[in-house]
Coordinates of C-alpha atoms and ligand atoms in Angstrom, one line a residue:
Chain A
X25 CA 18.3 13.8 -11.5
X26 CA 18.0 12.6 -15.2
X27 CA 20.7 10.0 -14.2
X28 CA 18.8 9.0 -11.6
X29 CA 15.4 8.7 -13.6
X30 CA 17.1 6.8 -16.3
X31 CA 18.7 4.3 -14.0
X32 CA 15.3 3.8 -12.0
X33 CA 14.0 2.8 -15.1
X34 CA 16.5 0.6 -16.6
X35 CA 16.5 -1.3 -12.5
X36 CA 13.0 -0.8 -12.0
X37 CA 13.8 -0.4 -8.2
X38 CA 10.3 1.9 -7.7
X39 CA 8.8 -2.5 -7.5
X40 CA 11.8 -3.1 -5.0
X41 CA 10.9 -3.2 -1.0
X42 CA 13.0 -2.6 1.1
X43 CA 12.3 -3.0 4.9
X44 CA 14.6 -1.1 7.1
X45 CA 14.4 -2.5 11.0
X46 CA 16.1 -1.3 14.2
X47 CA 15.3 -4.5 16.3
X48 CA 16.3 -4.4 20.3
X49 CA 16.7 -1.9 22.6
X50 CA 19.2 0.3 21.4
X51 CA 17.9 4.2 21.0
X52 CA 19.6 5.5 18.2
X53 CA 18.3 5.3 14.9
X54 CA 19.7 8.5 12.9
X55 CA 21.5 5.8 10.7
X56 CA 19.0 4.2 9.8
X57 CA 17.1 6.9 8.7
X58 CA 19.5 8.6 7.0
X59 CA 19.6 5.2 5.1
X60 CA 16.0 5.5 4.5
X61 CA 16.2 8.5 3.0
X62 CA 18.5 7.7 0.6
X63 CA 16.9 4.3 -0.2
X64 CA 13.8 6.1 -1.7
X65 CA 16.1 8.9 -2.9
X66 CA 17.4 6.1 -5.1
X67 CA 13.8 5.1 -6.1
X68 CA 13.2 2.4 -4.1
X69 CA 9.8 1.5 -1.5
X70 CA 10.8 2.2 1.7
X71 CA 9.5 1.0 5.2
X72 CA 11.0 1.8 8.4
X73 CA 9.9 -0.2 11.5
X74 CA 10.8 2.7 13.7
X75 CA 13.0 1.9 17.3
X76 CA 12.7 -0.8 19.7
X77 CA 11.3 -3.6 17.7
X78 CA 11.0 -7.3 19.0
X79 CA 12.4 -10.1 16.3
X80 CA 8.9 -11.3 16.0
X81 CA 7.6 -7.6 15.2
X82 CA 10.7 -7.1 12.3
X83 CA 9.8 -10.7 11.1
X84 CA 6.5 -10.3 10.8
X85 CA 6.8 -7.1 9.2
X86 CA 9.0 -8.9 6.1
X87 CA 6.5 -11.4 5.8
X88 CA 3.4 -9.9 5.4
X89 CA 4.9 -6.7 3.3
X90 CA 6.6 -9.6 1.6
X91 CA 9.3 -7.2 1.1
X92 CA 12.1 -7.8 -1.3
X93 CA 15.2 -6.4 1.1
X94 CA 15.4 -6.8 4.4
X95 CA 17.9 -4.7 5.9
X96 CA 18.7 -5.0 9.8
X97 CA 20.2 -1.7 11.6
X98 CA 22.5 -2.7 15.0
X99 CA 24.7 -0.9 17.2
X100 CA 24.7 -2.7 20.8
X101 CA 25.9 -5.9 19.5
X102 CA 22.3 -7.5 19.4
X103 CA 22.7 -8.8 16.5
X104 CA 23.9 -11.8 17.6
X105 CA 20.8 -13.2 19.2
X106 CA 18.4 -11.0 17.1
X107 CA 19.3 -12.2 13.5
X108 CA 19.3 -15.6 14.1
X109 CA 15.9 -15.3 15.6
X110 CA 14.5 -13.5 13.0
X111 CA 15.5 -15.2 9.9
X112 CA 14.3 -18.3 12.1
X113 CA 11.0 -16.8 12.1
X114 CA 10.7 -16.2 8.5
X115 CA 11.9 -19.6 7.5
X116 CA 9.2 -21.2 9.5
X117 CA 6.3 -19.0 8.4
X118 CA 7.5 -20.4 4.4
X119 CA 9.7 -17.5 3.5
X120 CA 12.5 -18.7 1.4
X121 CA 16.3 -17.0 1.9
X122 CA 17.0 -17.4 -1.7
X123 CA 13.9 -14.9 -2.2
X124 CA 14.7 -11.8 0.0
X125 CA 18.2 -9.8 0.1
X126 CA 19.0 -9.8 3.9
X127 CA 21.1 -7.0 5.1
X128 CA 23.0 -6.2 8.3
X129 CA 24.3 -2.9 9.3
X130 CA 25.9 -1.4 11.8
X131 CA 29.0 -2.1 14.6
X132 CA 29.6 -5.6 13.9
X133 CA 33.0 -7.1 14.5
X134 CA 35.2 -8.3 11.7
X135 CA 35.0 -11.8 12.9
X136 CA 31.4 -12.2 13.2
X137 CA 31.3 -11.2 9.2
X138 CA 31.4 -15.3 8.5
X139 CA 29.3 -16.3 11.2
X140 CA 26.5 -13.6 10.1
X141 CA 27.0 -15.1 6.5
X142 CA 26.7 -18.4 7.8
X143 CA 23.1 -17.4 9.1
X144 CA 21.6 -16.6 5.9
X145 CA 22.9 -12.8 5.6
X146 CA 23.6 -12.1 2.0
X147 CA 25.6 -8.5 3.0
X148 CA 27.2 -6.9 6.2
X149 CA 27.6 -3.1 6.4
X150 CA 30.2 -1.4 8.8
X151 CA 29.9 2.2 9.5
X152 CA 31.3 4.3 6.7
X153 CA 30.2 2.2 4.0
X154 CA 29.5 4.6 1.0
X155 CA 25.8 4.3 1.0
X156 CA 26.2 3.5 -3.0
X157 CA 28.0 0.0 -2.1
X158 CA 24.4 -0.5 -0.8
X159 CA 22.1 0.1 -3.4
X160 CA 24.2 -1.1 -5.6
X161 CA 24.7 -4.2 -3.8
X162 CA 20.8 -4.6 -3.5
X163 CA 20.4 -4.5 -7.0
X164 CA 23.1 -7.1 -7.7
X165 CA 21.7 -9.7 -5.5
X166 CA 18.3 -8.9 -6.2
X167 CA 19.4 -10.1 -10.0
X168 CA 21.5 -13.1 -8.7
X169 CA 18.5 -14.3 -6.6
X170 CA 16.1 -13.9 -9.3
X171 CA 18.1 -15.5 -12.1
X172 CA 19.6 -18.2 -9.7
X173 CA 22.7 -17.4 -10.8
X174 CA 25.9 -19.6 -10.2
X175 CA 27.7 -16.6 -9.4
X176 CA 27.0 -15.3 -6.1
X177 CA 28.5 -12.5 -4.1
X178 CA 28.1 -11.3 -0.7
X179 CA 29.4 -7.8 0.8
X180 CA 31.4 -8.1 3.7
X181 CA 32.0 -5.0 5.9
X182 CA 33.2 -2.6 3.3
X183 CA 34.1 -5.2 0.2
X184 CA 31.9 -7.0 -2.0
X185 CA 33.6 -10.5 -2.6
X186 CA 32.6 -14.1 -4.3
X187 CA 31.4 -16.6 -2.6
X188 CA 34.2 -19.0 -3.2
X189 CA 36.6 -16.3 -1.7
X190 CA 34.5 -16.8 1.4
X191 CA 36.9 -17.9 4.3
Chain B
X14 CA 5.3 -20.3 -7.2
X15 CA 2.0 -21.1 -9.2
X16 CA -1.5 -19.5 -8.7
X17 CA -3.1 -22.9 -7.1
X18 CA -0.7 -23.0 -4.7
X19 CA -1.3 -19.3 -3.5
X20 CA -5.3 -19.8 -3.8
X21 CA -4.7 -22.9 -1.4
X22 CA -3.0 -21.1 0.7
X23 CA -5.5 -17.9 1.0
X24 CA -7.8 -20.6 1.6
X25 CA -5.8 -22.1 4.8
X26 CA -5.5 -18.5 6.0
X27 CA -1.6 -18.8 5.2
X28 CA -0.2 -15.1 5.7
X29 CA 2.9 -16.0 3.4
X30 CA 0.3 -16.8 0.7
X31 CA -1.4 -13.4 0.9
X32 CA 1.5 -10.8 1.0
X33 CA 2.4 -13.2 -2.3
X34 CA -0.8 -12.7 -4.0
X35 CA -0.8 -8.6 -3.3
X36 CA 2.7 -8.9 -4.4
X37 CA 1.5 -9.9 -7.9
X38 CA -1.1 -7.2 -7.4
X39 CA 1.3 -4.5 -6.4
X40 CA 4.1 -5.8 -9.2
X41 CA 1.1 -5.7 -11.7
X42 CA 2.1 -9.4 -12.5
X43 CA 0.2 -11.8 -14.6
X44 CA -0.3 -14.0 -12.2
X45 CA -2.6 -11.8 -10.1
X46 CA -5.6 -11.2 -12.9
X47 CA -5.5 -14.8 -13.3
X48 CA -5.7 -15.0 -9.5
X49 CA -8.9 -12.8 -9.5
X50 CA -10.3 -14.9 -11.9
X51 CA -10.6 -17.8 -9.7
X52 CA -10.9 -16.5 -6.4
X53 CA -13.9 -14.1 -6.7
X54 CA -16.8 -16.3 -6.3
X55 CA -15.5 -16.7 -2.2
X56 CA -15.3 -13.0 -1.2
X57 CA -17.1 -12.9 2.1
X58 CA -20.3 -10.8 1.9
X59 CA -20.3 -9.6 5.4
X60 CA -16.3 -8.4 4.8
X61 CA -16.9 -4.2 6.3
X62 CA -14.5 -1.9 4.0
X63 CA -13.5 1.2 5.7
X64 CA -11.7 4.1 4.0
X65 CA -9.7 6.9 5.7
X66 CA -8.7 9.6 4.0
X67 CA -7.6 13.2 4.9
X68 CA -4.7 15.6 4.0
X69 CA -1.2 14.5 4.9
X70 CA -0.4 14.9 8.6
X71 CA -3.7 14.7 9.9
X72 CA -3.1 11.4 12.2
X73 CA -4.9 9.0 10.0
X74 CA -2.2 6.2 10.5
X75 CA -2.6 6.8 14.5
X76 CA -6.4 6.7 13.7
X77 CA -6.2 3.9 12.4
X78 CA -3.8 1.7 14.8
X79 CA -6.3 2.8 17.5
X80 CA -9.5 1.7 15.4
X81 CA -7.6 -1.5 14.7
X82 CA -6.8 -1.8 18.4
X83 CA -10.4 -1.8 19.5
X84 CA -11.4 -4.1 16.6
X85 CA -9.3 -6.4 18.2
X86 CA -10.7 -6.1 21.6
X87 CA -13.8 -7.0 20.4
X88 CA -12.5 -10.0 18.7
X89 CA -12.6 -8.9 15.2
X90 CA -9.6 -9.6 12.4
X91 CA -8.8 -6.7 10.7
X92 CA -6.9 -6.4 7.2
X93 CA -5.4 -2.9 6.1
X94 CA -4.2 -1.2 2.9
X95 CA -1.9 2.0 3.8
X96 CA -1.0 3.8 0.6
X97 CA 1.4 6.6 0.4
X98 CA 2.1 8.8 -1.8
X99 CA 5.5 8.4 -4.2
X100 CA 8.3 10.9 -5.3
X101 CA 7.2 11.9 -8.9
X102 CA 11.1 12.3 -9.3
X103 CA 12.5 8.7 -8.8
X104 CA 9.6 6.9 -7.8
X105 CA 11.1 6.1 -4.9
X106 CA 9.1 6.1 -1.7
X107 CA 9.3 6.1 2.1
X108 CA 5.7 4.2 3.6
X109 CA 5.4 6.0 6.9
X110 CA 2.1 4.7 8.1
X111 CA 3.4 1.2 9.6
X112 CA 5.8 3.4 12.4
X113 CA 2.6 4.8 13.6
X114 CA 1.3 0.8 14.5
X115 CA 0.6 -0.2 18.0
X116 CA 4.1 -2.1 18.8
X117 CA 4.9 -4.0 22.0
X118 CA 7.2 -1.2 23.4
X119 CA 4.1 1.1 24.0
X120 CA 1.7 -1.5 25.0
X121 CA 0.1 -4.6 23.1
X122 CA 1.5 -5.1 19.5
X123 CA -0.1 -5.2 16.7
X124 CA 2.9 -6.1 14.5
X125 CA 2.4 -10.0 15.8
X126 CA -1.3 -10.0 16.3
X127 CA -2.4 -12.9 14.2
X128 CA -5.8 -11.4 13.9
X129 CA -4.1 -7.8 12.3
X130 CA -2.6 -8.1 8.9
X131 CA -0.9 -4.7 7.6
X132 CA 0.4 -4.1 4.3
X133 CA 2.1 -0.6 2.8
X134 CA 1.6 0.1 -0.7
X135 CA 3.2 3.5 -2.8
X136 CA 0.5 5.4 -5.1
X137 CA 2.6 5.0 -8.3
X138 CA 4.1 4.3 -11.3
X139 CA 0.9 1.5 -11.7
X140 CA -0.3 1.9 -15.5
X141 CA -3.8 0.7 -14.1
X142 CA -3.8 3.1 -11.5
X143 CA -4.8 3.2 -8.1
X144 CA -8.2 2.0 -7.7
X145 CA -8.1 -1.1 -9.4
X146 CA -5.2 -2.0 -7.6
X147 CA -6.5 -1.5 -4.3
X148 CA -10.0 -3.1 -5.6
X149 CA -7.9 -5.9 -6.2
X150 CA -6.5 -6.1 -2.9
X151 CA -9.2 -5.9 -0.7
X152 CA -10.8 -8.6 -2.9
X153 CA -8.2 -11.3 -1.8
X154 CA -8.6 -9.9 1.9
X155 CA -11.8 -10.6 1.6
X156 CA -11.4 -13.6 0.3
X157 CA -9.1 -14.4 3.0
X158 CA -11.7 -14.0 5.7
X159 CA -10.7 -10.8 7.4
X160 CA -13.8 -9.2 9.3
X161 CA -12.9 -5.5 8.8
X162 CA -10.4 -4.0 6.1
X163 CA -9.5 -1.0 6.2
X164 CA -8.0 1.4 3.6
X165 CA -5.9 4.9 4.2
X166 CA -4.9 7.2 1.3
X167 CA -3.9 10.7 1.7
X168 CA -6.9 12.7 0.1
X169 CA -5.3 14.4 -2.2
X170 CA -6.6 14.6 -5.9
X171 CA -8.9 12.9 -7.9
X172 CA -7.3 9.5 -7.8
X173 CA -7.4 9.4 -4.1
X174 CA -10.6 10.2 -3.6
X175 CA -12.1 7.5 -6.3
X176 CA -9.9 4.8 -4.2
X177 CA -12.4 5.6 -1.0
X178 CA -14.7 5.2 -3.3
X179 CA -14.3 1.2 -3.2
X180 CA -15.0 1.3 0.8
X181 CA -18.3 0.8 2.1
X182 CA -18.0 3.1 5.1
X183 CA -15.5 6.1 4.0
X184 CA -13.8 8.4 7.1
X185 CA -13.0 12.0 6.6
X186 CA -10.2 13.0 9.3
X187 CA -9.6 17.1 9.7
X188 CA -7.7 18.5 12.6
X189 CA -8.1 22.0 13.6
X190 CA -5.9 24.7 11.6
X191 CA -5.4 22.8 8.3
X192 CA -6.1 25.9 6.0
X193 CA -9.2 27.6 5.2
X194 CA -12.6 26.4 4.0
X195 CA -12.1 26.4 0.4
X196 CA -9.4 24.2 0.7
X197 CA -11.6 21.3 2.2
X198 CA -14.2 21.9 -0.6
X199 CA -11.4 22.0 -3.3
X200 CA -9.9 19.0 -2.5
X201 CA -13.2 17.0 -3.4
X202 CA -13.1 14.7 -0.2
X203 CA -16.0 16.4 1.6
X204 CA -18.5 15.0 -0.4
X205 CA -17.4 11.3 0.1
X206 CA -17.7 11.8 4.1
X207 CA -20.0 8.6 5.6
X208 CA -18.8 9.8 8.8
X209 CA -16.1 13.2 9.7
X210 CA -13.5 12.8 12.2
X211 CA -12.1 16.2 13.6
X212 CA -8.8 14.7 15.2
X213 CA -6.3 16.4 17.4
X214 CA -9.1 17.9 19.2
X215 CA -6.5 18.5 21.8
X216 CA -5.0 21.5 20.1
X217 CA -6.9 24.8 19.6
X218 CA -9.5 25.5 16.8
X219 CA -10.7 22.1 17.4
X220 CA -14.4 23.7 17.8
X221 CA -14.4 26.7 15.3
X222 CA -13.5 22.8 12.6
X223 CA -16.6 21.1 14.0
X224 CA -19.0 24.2 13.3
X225 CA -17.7 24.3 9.9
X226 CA -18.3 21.3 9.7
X227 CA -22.2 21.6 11.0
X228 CA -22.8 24.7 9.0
X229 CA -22.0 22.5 6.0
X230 CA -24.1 19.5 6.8
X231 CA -27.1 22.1 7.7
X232 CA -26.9 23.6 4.5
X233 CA -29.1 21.4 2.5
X234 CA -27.3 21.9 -0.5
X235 CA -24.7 19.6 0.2
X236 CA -27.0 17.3 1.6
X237 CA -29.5 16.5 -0.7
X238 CA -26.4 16.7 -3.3
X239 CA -24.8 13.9 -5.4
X240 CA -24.3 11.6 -2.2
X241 CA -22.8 8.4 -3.5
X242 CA -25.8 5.9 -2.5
X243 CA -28.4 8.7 -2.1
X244 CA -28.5 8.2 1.4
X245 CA -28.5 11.9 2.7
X246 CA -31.8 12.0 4.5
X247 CA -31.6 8.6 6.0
X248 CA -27.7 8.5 7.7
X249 CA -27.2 11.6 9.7
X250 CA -23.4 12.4 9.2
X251 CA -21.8 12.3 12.7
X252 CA -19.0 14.7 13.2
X253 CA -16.8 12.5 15.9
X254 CA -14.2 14.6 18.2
X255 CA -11.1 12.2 18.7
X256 CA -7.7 12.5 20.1
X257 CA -5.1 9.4 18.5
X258 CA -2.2 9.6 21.1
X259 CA -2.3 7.3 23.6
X260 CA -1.4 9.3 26.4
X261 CA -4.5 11.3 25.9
X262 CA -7.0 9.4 23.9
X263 CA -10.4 10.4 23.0
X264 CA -13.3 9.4 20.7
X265 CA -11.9 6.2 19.7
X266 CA -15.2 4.2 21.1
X267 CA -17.5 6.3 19.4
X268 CA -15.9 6.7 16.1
X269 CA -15.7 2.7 16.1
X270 CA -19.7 2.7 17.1
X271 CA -20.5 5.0 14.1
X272 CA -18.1 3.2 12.2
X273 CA -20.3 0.1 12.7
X274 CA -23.4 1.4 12.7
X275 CA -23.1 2.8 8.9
X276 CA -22.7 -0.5 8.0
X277 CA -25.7 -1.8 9.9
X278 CA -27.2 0.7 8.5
X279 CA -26.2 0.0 5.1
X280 CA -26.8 -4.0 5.3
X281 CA -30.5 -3.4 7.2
X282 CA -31.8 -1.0 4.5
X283 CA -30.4 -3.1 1.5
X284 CA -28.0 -0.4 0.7
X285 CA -24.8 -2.5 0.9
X286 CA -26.0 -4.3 -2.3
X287 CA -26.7 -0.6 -3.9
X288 CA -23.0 0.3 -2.6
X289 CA -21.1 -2.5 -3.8
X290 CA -23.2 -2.5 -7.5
X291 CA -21.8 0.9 -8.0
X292 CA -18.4 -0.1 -7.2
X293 CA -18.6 -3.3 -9.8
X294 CA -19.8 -0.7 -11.9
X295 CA -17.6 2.0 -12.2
X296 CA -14.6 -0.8 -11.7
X297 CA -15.8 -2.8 -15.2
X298 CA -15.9 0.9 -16.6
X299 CA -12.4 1.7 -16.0
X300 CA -11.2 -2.1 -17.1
X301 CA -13.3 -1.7 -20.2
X302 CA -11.7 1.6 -21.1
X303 CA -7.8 0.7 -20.0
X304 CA -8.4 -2.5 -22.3
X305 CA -9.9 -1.0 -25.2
X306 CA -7.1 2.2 -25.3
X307 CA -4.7 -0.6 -24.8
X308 CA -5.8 -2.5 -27.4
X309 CA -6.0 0.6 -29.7
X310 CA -2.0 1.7 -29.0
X311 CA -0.5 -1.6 -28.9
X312 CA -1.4 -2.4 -31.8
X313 CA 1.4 -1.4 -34.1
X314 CA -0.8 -1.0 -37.5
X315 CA -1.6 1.9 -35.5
X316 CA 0.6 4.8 -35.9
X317 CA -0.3 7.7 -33.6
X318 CA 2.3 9.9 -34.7
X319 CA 1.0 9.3 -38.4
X320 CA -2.5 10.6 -37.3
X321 CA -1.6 13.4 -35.2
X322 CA 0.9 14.8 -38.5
X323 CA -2.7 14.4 -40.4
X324 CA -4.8 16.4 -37.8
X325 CA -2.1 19.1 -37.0
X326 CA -1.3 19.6 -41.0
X327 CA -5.8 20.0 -41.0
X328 CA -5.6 16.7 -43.6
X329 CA -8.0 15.1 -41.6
X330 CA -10.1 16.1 -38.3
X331 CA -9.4 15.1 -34.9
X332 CA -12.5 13.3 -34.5
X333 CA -12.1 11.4 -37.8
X334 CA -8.5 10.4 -36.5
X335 CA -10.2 8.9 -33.6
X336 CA -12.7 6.8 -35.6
X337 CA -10.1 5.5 -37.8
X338 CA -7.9 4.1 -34.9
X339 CA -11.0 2.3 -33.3
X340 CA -12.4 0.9 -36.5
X341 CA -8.7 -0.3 -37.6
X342 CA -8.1 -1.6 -33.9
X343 CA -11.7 -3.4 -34.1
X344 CA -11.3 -5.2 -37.5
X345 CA -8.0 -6.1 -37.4
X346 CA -7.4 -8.0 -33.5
X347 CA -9.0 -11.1 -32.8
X348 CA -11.6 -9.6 -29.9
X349 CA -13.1 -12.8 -29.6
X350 CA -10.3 -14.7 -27.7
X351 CA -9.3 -11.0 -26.0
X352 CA -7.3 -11.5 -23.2
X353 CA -6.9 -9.0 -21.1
X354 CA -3.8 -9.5 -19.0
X355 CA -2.4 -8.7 -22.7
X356 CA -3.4 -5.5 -22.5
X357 CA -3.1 -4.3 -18.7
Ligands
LIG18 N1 -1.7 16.5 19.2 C1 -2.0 15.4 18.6 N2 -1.2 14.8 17.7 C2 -1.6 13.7 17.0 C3 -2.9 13.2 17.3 N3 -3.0 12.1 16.4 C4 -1.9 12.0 15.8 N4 -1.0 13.0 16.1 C5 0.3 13.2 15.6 O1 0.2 13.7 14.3 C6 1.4 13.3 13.5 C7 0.9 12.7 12.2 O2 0.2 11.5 12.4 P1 -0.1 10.4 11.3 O3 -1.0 9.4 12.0 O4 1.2 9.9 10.8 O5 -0.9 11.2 10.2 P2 -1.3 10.8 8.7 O6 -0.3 11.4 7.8 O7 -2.6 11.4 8.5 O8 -1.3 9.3 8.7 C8 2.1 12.3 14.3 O9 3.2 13.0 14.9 C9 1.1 11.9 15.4 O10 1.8 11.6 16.6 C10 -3.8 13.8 18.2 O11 -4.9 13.4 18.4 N5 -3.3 14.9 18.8
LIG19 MG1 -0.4 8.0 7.3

């Protein structure tokens, strides 16, 4: 717990926002509650949209908690039409990519990883992702977005690589 | 981005614009004292600020969608504040009130209304604490336009209860077999009550609630008490009976009606001015104070530890330590070109 109190501190993730979303029509969301948990465990502001979301409902949610993570929870394959369609929505209402961490978790196939990329993502989650990959991986592009830093890494089913290495 | 650009944008009712300015509020950021600064003058006078408070559990948050959901009906834009409480631990938090928000799977959704803006805000780990921040956020809603903002805190201690304080209407929510009487009285929120909401009035022990309730408003005691606005004998508290779940809803009308009639009651008797002087009041109270102990311990000819060796080892009196600190702090800072963001 000290650990934990220490680090907080040094990261300040108690100002971090993290938005956790189960868009479509998929009924399970132990997951992503389990996540939740853990987020705030960690020390972070959590907010759960709850199941069955539309994109514009998860979008509009980002925006006007102008949340710092945005973290997307699939396991139907809806992905594919819902993140496009959401980070669509948030680009048109001003919000700019290079300002929120966009997360996608959940059973996405290996060679949808670029394509999600591609889209804006910044890091995609498979099950059985140590939960710690996650936090730390927020807190890493949280600093690469905020400095602007040439060296940026996104997180790719279960390995964080550099950009360049992106094939 | 820069502070015109967000006051433009507040202006031109751009949604991206707000969450950014509450942002700054929320991340205590410079940027957001400098934003008050120049936005105050265009708060809307006629803006309604509703509190909601009530122990954890209670169904404020489905309270609230509902209220929000007839506000809409009748064409009015509604802003809200939920604040939840934080882990002491890691101040981490999970902000549960948003789940509870009309969405389009169980009807009409509030998450896309354009006329509904929702934000959720933790209670901690804000040096300034929790009033001034939510003060601060309802001005830019305000400012913004929105006809109705509402505010929900758990009522839970002393800094809770001073955040309804900032409302101009403030909601008490009980539900029937939430502990005993001296529980309600402890907790300090009984006295802020505009208007009582016994909710779940589904579930037993709904009555034996609203009887407390009446025995208490009866007793004149409590009635002719230290009522915020001194408004005891002219607003009759209403006790409103309500159930929040949609598949059984009750009392949603009429709490909305009493809702709105405390404000036309406040606005036709003058008391609205009364209401919001006190606020101004007590808020330029707490600044003053923050700035001034501030300004007292940031200043590093200060030593604190130095004093309280003194006072413990009886060299010199606690009181005398306390004079010194002020009188050193006053002579040697430049007061006259103070700025505060320095010192918040
Ligand atoms: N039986 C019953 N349950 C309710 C009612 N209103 C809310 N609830 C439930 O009470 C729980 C807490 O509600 P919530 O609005 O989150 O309470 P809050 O903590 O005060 O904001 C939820 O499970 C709600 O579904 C009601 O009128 N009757
Ligand atoms: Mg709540």
């Amino acid at each position: 717990m000290n650990g934990d109190l220490k680090m907080n501190m040094v990261l300040n993730r108690n100002k971090i926002k993290v938005l956790v979303a189960k868009p479509g029509l998929d009924g399970h969301d132990r997951g992503a509650r389990v996540l939740c948990r853990f987020l705030r465990d960690s020390g972070y502001e959590v907010i759960y949209t709850g199941l069955h979301k539309t994109a514009e409902e998860v979008a509009n949610a980002a925006l006007q908690e102008d949340v710092d993570v945005l973290g997307m929870s699939f396991l139907s394959g809806a992905h594919e039409s819902y993140v496009p369609r959401i980070l669509d929505i948030l680009k048109k209402n001003g919000v700019d990519l290079n300002d929120m961490v966009i997360l996608v978790g959940g059973t996405i196939p290996e060679e949808q990883f670029k394509k999600m990329i591609d889209l804006g993502v910044d890091g995609v989650f498979i099950p059985g992702a140590p939960m710690d990959e996650i936090s730390d991986f927020i807190d890493l592009k949280i600093k690469e977005k905020r400095d602007k830093s040439s060296d940026q890494h996104y997180f790719v089913g279960t390995k964080l690589i550099k950009a360049e290495d992106l094939v | 981005m820069m502070v015109q650009d967000i006051i433009d944008g507040i202006k031109n009712k751009d949604i991206k614009s707000l969450a950014r300015a509450i942002s700054w509020i929320e991340k205590e950021r410079e940027e957001g004292i400098e934003l008050i600064r120049n936005i105050y003058p265009y708060q809307k006078e006629e803006t309604h600020i509703i509190g909601i408070t009530g122990f954890a559990g209670v169904g404020k948050s489905t309270l609230s969608s509902r209220i929000i959901e007839k506000y809409r009906s009748m064409g009015k834009t509604v802003g809200v504040v939920a604040i939840d409480p934080s882990s002491p631990f890691t101040g981490g938090a999970l902000l549960g009130d948003r789940l509870r928000l009309g969405s389009l799977s169980l009807g009409s959704s509030m998450w896309t209304d354009p006329g509904v803006f929702y934000r959720s805000v933790s209670n901690r780990g804000r040096m300034g604490g929790l009033s001034r921040m939510t003060g601060d956020i309802i001005t830019i809603m305000s400012v913004f336009g929105f006809d109705k903002i509402i505010i929900e805190t758990v009522g839970a201690g002393q800094s809770e209860v001073d955040v309804i304080k900032v409302a101009d209407t403030s909601v008490v929510v009980l539900m029937p077999g939430m502990g005993d009487r001296v529980q309600f009285a402890k907790a300090g929120i009984l006295e802020i009550a505009d208007i009582f909401v016994v909710n779940k009035s589904d579930l037993v022990g709904a009555e034996r609630v609203r009887q407390f309730l009446e025995e208490m408003l009866n007793f004149t005691d409590y009635r002719k008490g230290e009522r915020r606005d001194g408004t005891s004998e002219e607003w009759k508290i209403p006790i409103v009976m309500t159930i929040g779940e949609y598949n059984n809803l009750k009392g949603i009308d009429e709490l909305v009606q009493k809702i709105d009639e405390h404000f036309d009651y406040l606005v036709s008797t003058g008391r609205l001015k009364e209401v919001r002087k006190k606020r101004a009041k007590s808020e330029i109270e707490t600044l003053v104070s923050d700035i001034v102990v501030s300004l007292c311990y940031k200043n590093h000819s200060v030593d604190l530890d130095e004093f309280a060796k003194k006072v413990s080892n009886k060299k010199i009196d606690q009181y005398t330590a306390a004079e010194k600190i002020i009188e050193k702090t006053m002579t040697e800072n430049d007061i006259v070109n103070l700025n505060t963001s320095h010192y918040l």
